[in-house]
Amino acid sequence: QVQLVESGGGLVQAGGSLRLSCAASGRTLSNYAMGWFRQAPGKEREFVAAINWSGGSTVYADSVKGRFTISRDNAKNTVYLQMNSLKPEDTAVYYCAKRSGLGVRSSRDEYDYWGQGTQVTVSS
Protein backbone atom coordinates (compact mmCIF):
# COMPACT_ATOMS: atom_id res chain seq x y z
CA GLN A 1 0.00 0.00 0.00
CA VAL A 2 1.23 3.45 -0.93
CA GLN A 3 -0.03 6.78 0.33
CA LEU A 4 0.69 9.87 -1.75
CA VAL A 5 0.15 13.35 -0.35
CA GLU A 6 0.42 16.44 -2.52
CA SER A 7 1.14 19.92 -1.20
CA GLY A 8 2.17 23.33 -2.47
CA GLY A 9 -0.93 24.35 -4.35
CA GLY A 10 -2.52 27.75 -3.98
CA LEU A 11 -3.59 30.96 -5.67
CA VAL A 12 -1.06 32.75 -7.87
CA GLN A 13 -1.19 35.48 -10.49
CA ALA A 14 -0.51 34.74 -14.14
CA GLY A 15 3.21 34.65 -14.76
CA GLY A 16 3.94 33.44 -11.25
CA SER A 17 5.40 30.18 -9.98
CA LEU A 18 4.48 27.35 -7.65
CA ARG A 19 6.28 24.21 -6.57
CA LEU A 20 4.19 21.14 -5.87
CA SER A 21 5.46 18.29 -3.74
CA CYS A 22 4.27 14.70 -3.53
CA ALA A 23 5.41 12.80 -0.45
CA ALA A 24 5.02 9.05 -0.34
CA SER A 25 4.73 6.65 2.56
CA GLY A 26 4.21 2.94 2.83
CA ARG A 27 6.66 2.00 0.08
CA THR A 28 9.81 3.38 -1.44
CA LEU A 29 9.24 5.13 -4.76
CA SER A 30 12.74 4.54 -6.08
CA ASN A 31 11.63 1.49 -8.07
CA TYR A 32 8.83 3.25 -9.91
CA ALA A 33 8.17 6.00 -12.37
CA MET A 34 5.98 8.84 -11.13
CA GLY A 35 3.63 11.24 -12.84
CA TRP A 36 1.66 14.41 -12.40
CA PHE A 37 -1.83 14.85 -13.81
CA ARG A 38 -4.39 17.63 -13.56
CA GLN A 39 -8.13 17.99 -13.80
CA ALA A 40 -9.96 21.23 -14.47
CA PRO A 41 -13.70 21.58 -13.73
CA GLY A 42 -15.78 19.79 -16.33
CA LYS A 43 -12.75 18.28 -18.04
CA GLU A 44 -11.04 14.92 -18.13
CA ARG A 45 -7.98 14.30 -16.00
CA GLU A 46 -4.99 14.95 -18.24
CA PHE A 47 -1.32 14.07 -18.22
CA VAL A 48 1.14 16.80 -17.22
CA ALA A 49 4.55 15.21 -16.69
CA ALA A 50 6.29 11.98 -15.78
CA ILE A 51 9.71 10.94 -14.55
CA ASN A 52 11.37 7.55 -14.60
CA TRP A 53 12.63 5.70 -11.55
CA SER A 54 16.08 7.31 -11.53
CA GLY A 55 15.11 10.80 -12.65
CA GLY A 56 17.12 10.40 -15.82
CA SER A 57 14.17 10.50 -18.18
CA THR A 58 11.22 12.88 -18.24
CA VAL A 59 8.30 13.59 -20.51
CA TYR A 60 5.89 16.53 -20.61
CA ALA A 61 2.58 17.46 -22.13
CA ASP A 62 3.01 19.96 -24.95
CA SER A 63 0.95 22.50 -23.01
CA VAL A 64 3.51 22.71 -20.18
CA LYS A 65 6.77 21.96 -21.98
CA GLY A 66 9.37 24.61 -21.22
CA ARG A 67 7.43 25.96 -18.24
CA PHE A 68 7.11 22.98 -15.86
CA THR A 69 9.86 20.75 -14.51
CA ILE A 70 9.35 17.40 -12.81
CA SER A 71 12.03 16.07 -10.48
CA ARG A 72 12.42 13.57 -7.68
CA ASP A 73 14.45 12.94 -4.55
CA ASN A 74 14.41 9.22 -3.89
CA ALA A 75 16.18 9.67 -0.56
CA LYS A 76 13.20 11.75 0.59
CA ASN A 77 10.63 9.61 -1.23
CA THR A 78 9.29 12.79 -2.80
CA VAL A 79 8.46 14.00 -6.29
CA TYR A 80 8.22 17.66 -7.28
CA LEU A 81 6.61 19.74 -9.99
CA GLN A 82 8.10 23.19 -10.47
CA MET A 83 5.62 25.35 -12.37
CA ASN A 84 6.79 28.64 -13.87
CA SER A 85 5.12 31.20 -16.13
CA LEU A 86 1.73 30.00 -14.96
CA LYS A 87 -1.32 30.76 -17.07
CA PRO A 88 -5.02 30.88 -16.14
CA GLU A 89 -5.53 27.71 -18.20
CA ASP A 90 -3.22 25.87 -15.76
CA THR A 91 -5.93 26.18 -13.11
CA ALA A 92 -6.85 22.66 -11.97
CA VAL A 93 -6.54 20.11 -9.22
CA TYR A 94 -3.10 18.54 -9.57
CA TYR A 95 -2.56 14.88 -8.72
CA CYS A 96 0.59 12.86 -8.37
CA ALA A 97 0.52 9.19 -9.20
CA LYS A 98 2.76 6.16 -8.95
CA ARG A 99 3.35 4.01 -12.02
CA SER A 100 3.44 0.25 -11.76
CA GLY A 101 6.71 0.19 -13.73
CA LEU A 102 10.03 1.95 -14.17
CA GLY A 103 9.66 3.96 -17.39
CA VAL A 104 7.75 7.13 -18.21
CA ARG A 105 4.19 6.83 -19.52
CA SER A 106 1.44 9.37 -20.13
CA SER A 107 -1.65 7.17 -19.89
CA ARG A 108 -3.67 7.24 -16.66
CA ASP A 109 -4.15 3.49 -16.96
CA GLU A 110 -0.43 2.97 -16.32
CA TYR A 111 -0.68 4.40 -12.78
CA ASP A 112 -1.93 2.42 -9.82
CA TYR A 113 -1.81 4.80 -6.84
CA TRP A 114 -3.03 8.39 -6.69
CA GLY A 115 -2.88 11.23 -4.23
CA GLN A 116 -5.88 13.28 -3.15
CA GLY A 117 -4.88 16.30 -5.22
CA THR A 118 -3.94 19.91 -4.55
CA GLN A 119 -5.73 22.92 -6.01
CA VAL A 120 -3.81 25.34 -8.22
CA THR A 121 -5.61 28.54 -9.21
CA VAL A 122 -4.03 31.05 -11.56
CA SER A 123 -5.68 34.46 -11.77
CA SER A 124 -5.43 36.67 -14.83
PDB file of C-alpha atoms in Angstrom:
ATOM      1  CA  GLN A   1       0.000   0.000   0.000  1.00  0.00           C
ATOM      2  CA  VAL A   2       1.231   3.447  -0.931  1.00  0.00           C
ATOM      3  CA  GLN A   3      -0.030   6.783   0.326  1.00  0.00           C
ATOM      4  CA  LEU A   4       0.694   9.873  -1.747  1.00  0.00           C
ATOM      5  CA  VAL A   5       0.146  13.346  -0.346  1.00  0.00           C
ATOM      6  CA  GLU A   6       0.424  16.443  -2.521  1.00  0.00           C
ATOM      7  CA  SER A   7       1.143  19.915  -1.199  1.00  0.00           C
ATOM      8  CA  GLY A   8       2.171  23.326  -2.465  1.00  0.00           C
ATOM      9  CA  GLY A   9      -0.931  24.354  -4.353  1.00  0.00           C
ATOM     10  CA  GLY A  10      -2.525  27.753  -3.980  1.00  0.00           C
ATOM     11  CA  LEU A  11      -3.586  30.959  -5.668  1.00  0.00           C
ATOM     12  CA  VAL A  12      -1.063  32.750  -7.873  1.00  0.00           C
ATOM     13  CA  GLN A  13      -1.187  35.482 -10.485  1.00  0.00           C
ATOM     14  CA  ALA A  14      -0.511  34.744 -14.135  1.00  0.00           C
ATOM     15  CA  GLY A  15       3.210  34.647 -14.756  1.00  0.00           C
ATOM     16  CA  GLY A  16       3.938  33.438 -11.249  1.00  0.00           C
ATOM     17  CA  SER A  17       5.404  30.179  -9.975  1.00  0.00           C
ATOM     18  CA  LEU A  18       4.480  27.354  -7.655  1.00  0.00           C
ATOM     19  CA  ARG A  19       6.282  24.206  -6.571  1.00  0.00           C
ATOM     20  CA  LEU A  20       4.193  21.145  -5.872  1.00  0.00           C
ATOM     21  CA  SER A  21       5.462  18.288  -3.739  1.00  0.00           C
ATOM     22  CA  CYS A  22       4.273  14.697  -3.527  1.00  0.00           C
ATOM     23  CA  ALA A  23       5.406  12.805  -0.454  1.00  0.00           C
ATOM     24  CA  ALA A  24       5.021   9.052  -0.337  1.00  0.00           C
ATOM     25  CA  SER A  25       4.730   6.652   2.564  1.00  0.00           C
ATOM     26  CA  GLY A  26       4.215   2.936   2.829  1.00  0.00           C
ATOM     27  CA  ARG A  27       6.661   1.999   0.081  1.00  0.00           C
ATOM     28  CA  THR A  28       9.809   3.376  -1.444  1.00  0.00           C
ATOM     29  CA  LEU A  29       9.242   5.129  -4.760  1.00  0.00           C
ATOM     30  CA  SER A  30      12.745   4.540  -6.084  1.00  0.00           C
ATOM     31  CA  ASN A  31      11.633   1.492  -8.070  1.00  0.00           C
ATOM     32  CA  TYR A  32       8.829   3.255  -9.909  1.00  0.00           C
ATOM     33  CA  ALA A  33       8.173   6.004 -12.369  1.00  0.00           C
ATOM     34  CA  MET A  34       5.977   8.842 -11.130  1.00  0.00           C
ATOM     35  CA  GLY A  35       3.631  11.238 -12.844  1.00  0.00           C
ATOM     36  CA  TRP A  36       1.656  14.412 -12.399  1.00  0.00           C
ATOM     37  CA  PHE A  37      -1.835  14.847 -13.813  1.00  0.00           C
ATOM     38  CA  ARG A  38      -4.394  17.626 -13.555  1.00  0.00           C
ATOM     39  CA  GLN A  39      -8.131  17.994 -13.804  1.00  0.00           C
ATOM     40  CA  ALA A  40      -9.965  21.232 -14.467  1.00  0.00           C
ATOM     41  CA  PRO A  41     -13.697  21.581 -13.728  1.00  0.00           C
ATOM     42  CA  GLY A  42     -15.777  19.794 -16.330  1.00  0.00           C
ATOM     43  CA  LYS A  43     -12.747  18.276 -18.042  1.00  0.00           C
ATOM     44  CA  GLU A  44     -11.040  14.923 -18.132  1.00  0.00           C
ATOM     45  CA  ARG A  45      -7.980  14.297 -16.003  1.00  0.00           C
ATOM     46  CA  GLU A  46      -4.985  14.946 -18.239  1.00  0.00           C
ATOM     47  CA  PHE A  47      -1.324  14.073 -18.217  1.00  0.00           C
ATOM     48  CA  VAL A  48       1.137  16.797 -17.220  1.00  0.00           C
ATOM     49  CA  ALA A  49       4.554  15.214 -16.695  1.00  0.00           C
ATOM     50  CA  ALA A  50       6.289  11.978 -15.780  1.00  0.00           C
ATOM     51  CA  ILE A  51       9.713  10.945 -14.545  1.00  0.00           C
ATOM     52  CA  ASN A  52      11.372   7.547 -14.601  1.00  0.00           C
ATOM     53  CA  TRP A  53      12.631   5.700 -11.555  1.00  0.00           C
ATOM     54  CA  SER A  54      16.080   7.313 -11.529  1.00  0.00           C
ATOM     55  CA  GLY A  55      15.111  10.800 -12.650  1.00  0.00           C
ATOM     56  CA  GLY A  56      17.121  10.405 -15.825  1.00  0.00           C
ATOM     57  CA  SER A  57      14.170  10.499 -18.183  1.00  0.00           C
ATOM     58  CA  THR A  58      11.222  12.878 -18.236  1.00  0.00           C
ATOM     59  CA  VAL A  59       8.296  13.595 -20.515  1.00  0.00           C
ATOM     60  CA  TYR A  60       5.894  16.534 -20.615  1.00  0.00           C
ATOM     61  CA  ALA A  61       2.581  17.455 -22.127  1.00  0.00           C
ATOM     62  CA  ASP A  62       3.009  19.962 -24.948  1.00  0.00           C
ATOM     63  CA  SER A  63       0.949  22.503 -23.014  1.00  0.00           C
ATOM     64  CA  VAL A  64       3.506  22.707 -20.184  1.00  0.00           C
ATOM     65  CA  LYS A  65       6.768  21.960 -21.975  1.00  0.00           C
ATOM     66  CA  GLY A  66       9.373  24.613 -21.224  1.00  0.00           C
ATOM     67  CA  ARG A  67       7.428  25.956 -18.236  1.00  0.00           C
ATOM     68  CA  PHE A  68       7.107  22.977 -15.860  1.00  0.00           C
ATOM     69  CA  THR A  69       9.860  20.746 -14.513  1.00  0.00           C
ATOM     70  CA  ILE A  70       9.351  17.399 -12.807  1.00  0.00           C
ATOM     71  CA  SER A  71      12.029  16.074 -10.476  1.00  0.00           C
ATOM     72  CA  ARG A  72      12.425  13.571  -7.677  1.00  0.00           C
ATOM     73  CA  ASP A  73      14.454  12.939  -4.550  1.00  0.00           C
ATOM     74  CA  ASN A  74      14.415   9.220  -3.893  1.00  0.00           C
ATOM     75  CA  ALA A  75      16.185   9.666  -0.565  1.00  0.00           C
ATOM     76  CA  LYS A  76      13.201  11.752   0.590  1.00  0.00           C
ATOM     77  CA  ASN A  77      10.629   9.608  -1.225  1.00  0.00           C
ATOM     78  CA  THR A  78       9.295  12.790  -2.804  1.00  0.00           C
ATOM     79  CA  VAL A  79       8.463  14.002  -6.285  1.00  0.00           C
ATOM     80  CA  TYR A  80       8.223  17.657  -7.283  1.00  0.00           C
ATOM     81  CA  LEU A  81       6.615  19.741  -9.989  1.00  0.00           C
ATOM     82  CA  GLN A  82       8.099  23.186 -10.474  1.00  0.00           C
ATOM     83  CA  MET A  83       5.618  25.350 -12.368  1.00  0.00           C
ATOM     84  CA  ASN A  84       6.791  28.637 -13.869  1.00  0.00           C
ATOM     85  CA  SER A  85       5.119  31.196 -16.127  1.00  0.00           C
ATOM     86  CA  LEU A  86       1.732  30.004 -14.962  1.00  0.00           C
ATOM     87  CA  LYS A  87      -1.325  30.760 -17.073  1.00  0.00           C
ATOM     88  CA  PRO A  88      -5.021  30.879 -16.138  1.00  0.00           C
ATOM     89  CA  GLU A  89      -5.528  27.708 -18.196  1.00  0.00           C
ATOM     90  CA  ASP A  90      -3.216  25.874 -15.763  1.00  0.00           C
ATOM     91  CA  THR A  91      -5.928  26.182 -13.115  1.00  0.00           C
ATOM     92  CA  ALA A  92      -6.851  22.661 -11.974  1.00  0.00           C
ATOM     93  CA  VAL A  93      -6.537  20.115  -9.224  1.00  0.00           C
ATOM     94  CA  TYR A  94      -3.103  18.539  -9.574  1.00  0.00           C
ATOM     95  CA  TYR A  95      -2.564  14.881  -8.717  1.00  0.00           C
ATOM     96  CA  CYS A  96       0.586  12.857  -8.366  1.00  0.00           C
ATOM     97  CA  ALA A  97       0.522   9.188  -9.205  1.00  0.00           C
ATOM     98  CA  LYS A  98       2.765   6.164  -8.952  1.00  0.00           C
ATOM     99  CA  ARG A  99       3.353   4.010 -12.016  1.00  0.00           C
ATOM    100  CA  SER A 100       3.442   0.251 -11.764  1.00  0.00           C
ATOM    101  CA  GLY A 101       6.715   0.185 -13.726  1.00  0.00           C
ATOM    102  CA  LEU A 102      10.033   1.951 -14.170  1.00  0.00           C
ATOM    103  CA  GLY A 103       9.657   3.959 -17.388  1.00  0.00           C
ATOM    104  CA  VAL A 104       7.753   7.127 -18.214  1.00  0.00           C
ATOM    105  CA  ARG A 105       4.194   6.832 -19.517  1.00  0.00           C
ATOM    106  CA  SER A 106       1.444   9.366 -20.129  1.00  0.00           C
ATOM    107  CA  SER A 107      -1.649   7.166 -19.887  1.00  0.00           C
ATOM    108  CA  ARG A 108      -3.665   7.242 -16.664  1.00  0.00           C
ATOM    109  CA  ASP A 109      -4.146   3.493 -16.962  1.00  0.00           C
ATOM    110  CA  GLU A 110      -0.432   2.971 -16.324  1.00  0.00           C
ATOM    111  CA  TYR A 111      -0.677   4.401 -12.783  1.00  0.00           C
ATOM    112  CA  ASP A 112      -1.934   2.419  -9.819  1.00  0.00           C
ATOM    113  CA  TYR A 113      -1.814   4.799  -6.837  1.00  0.00           C
ATOM    114  CA  TRP A 114      -3.027   8.393  -6.695  1.00  0.00           C
ATOM    115  CA  GLY A 115      -2.885  11.235  -4.227  1.00  0.00           C
ATOM    116  CA  GLN A 116      -5.884  13.275  -3.149  1.00  0.00           C
ATOM    117  CA  GLY A 117      -4.883  16.301  -5.218  1.00  0.00           C
ATOM    118  CA  THR A 118      -3.937  19.906  -4.550  1.00  0.00           C
ATOM    119  CA  GLN A 119      -5.727  22.921  -6.011  1.00  0.00           C
ATOM    120  CA  VAL A 120      -3.814  25.344  -8.222  1.00  0.00           C
ATOM    121  CA  THR A 121      -5.605  28.536  -9.210  1.00  0.00           C
ATOM    122  CA  VAL A 122      -4.026  31.052 -11.565  1.00  0.00           C
ATOM    123  CA  SER A 123      -5.676  34.458 -11.774  1.00  0.00           C
ATOM    124  CA  SER A 124      -5.428  36.675 -14.835  1.00  0.00           C
TER     125      SER A 124
END
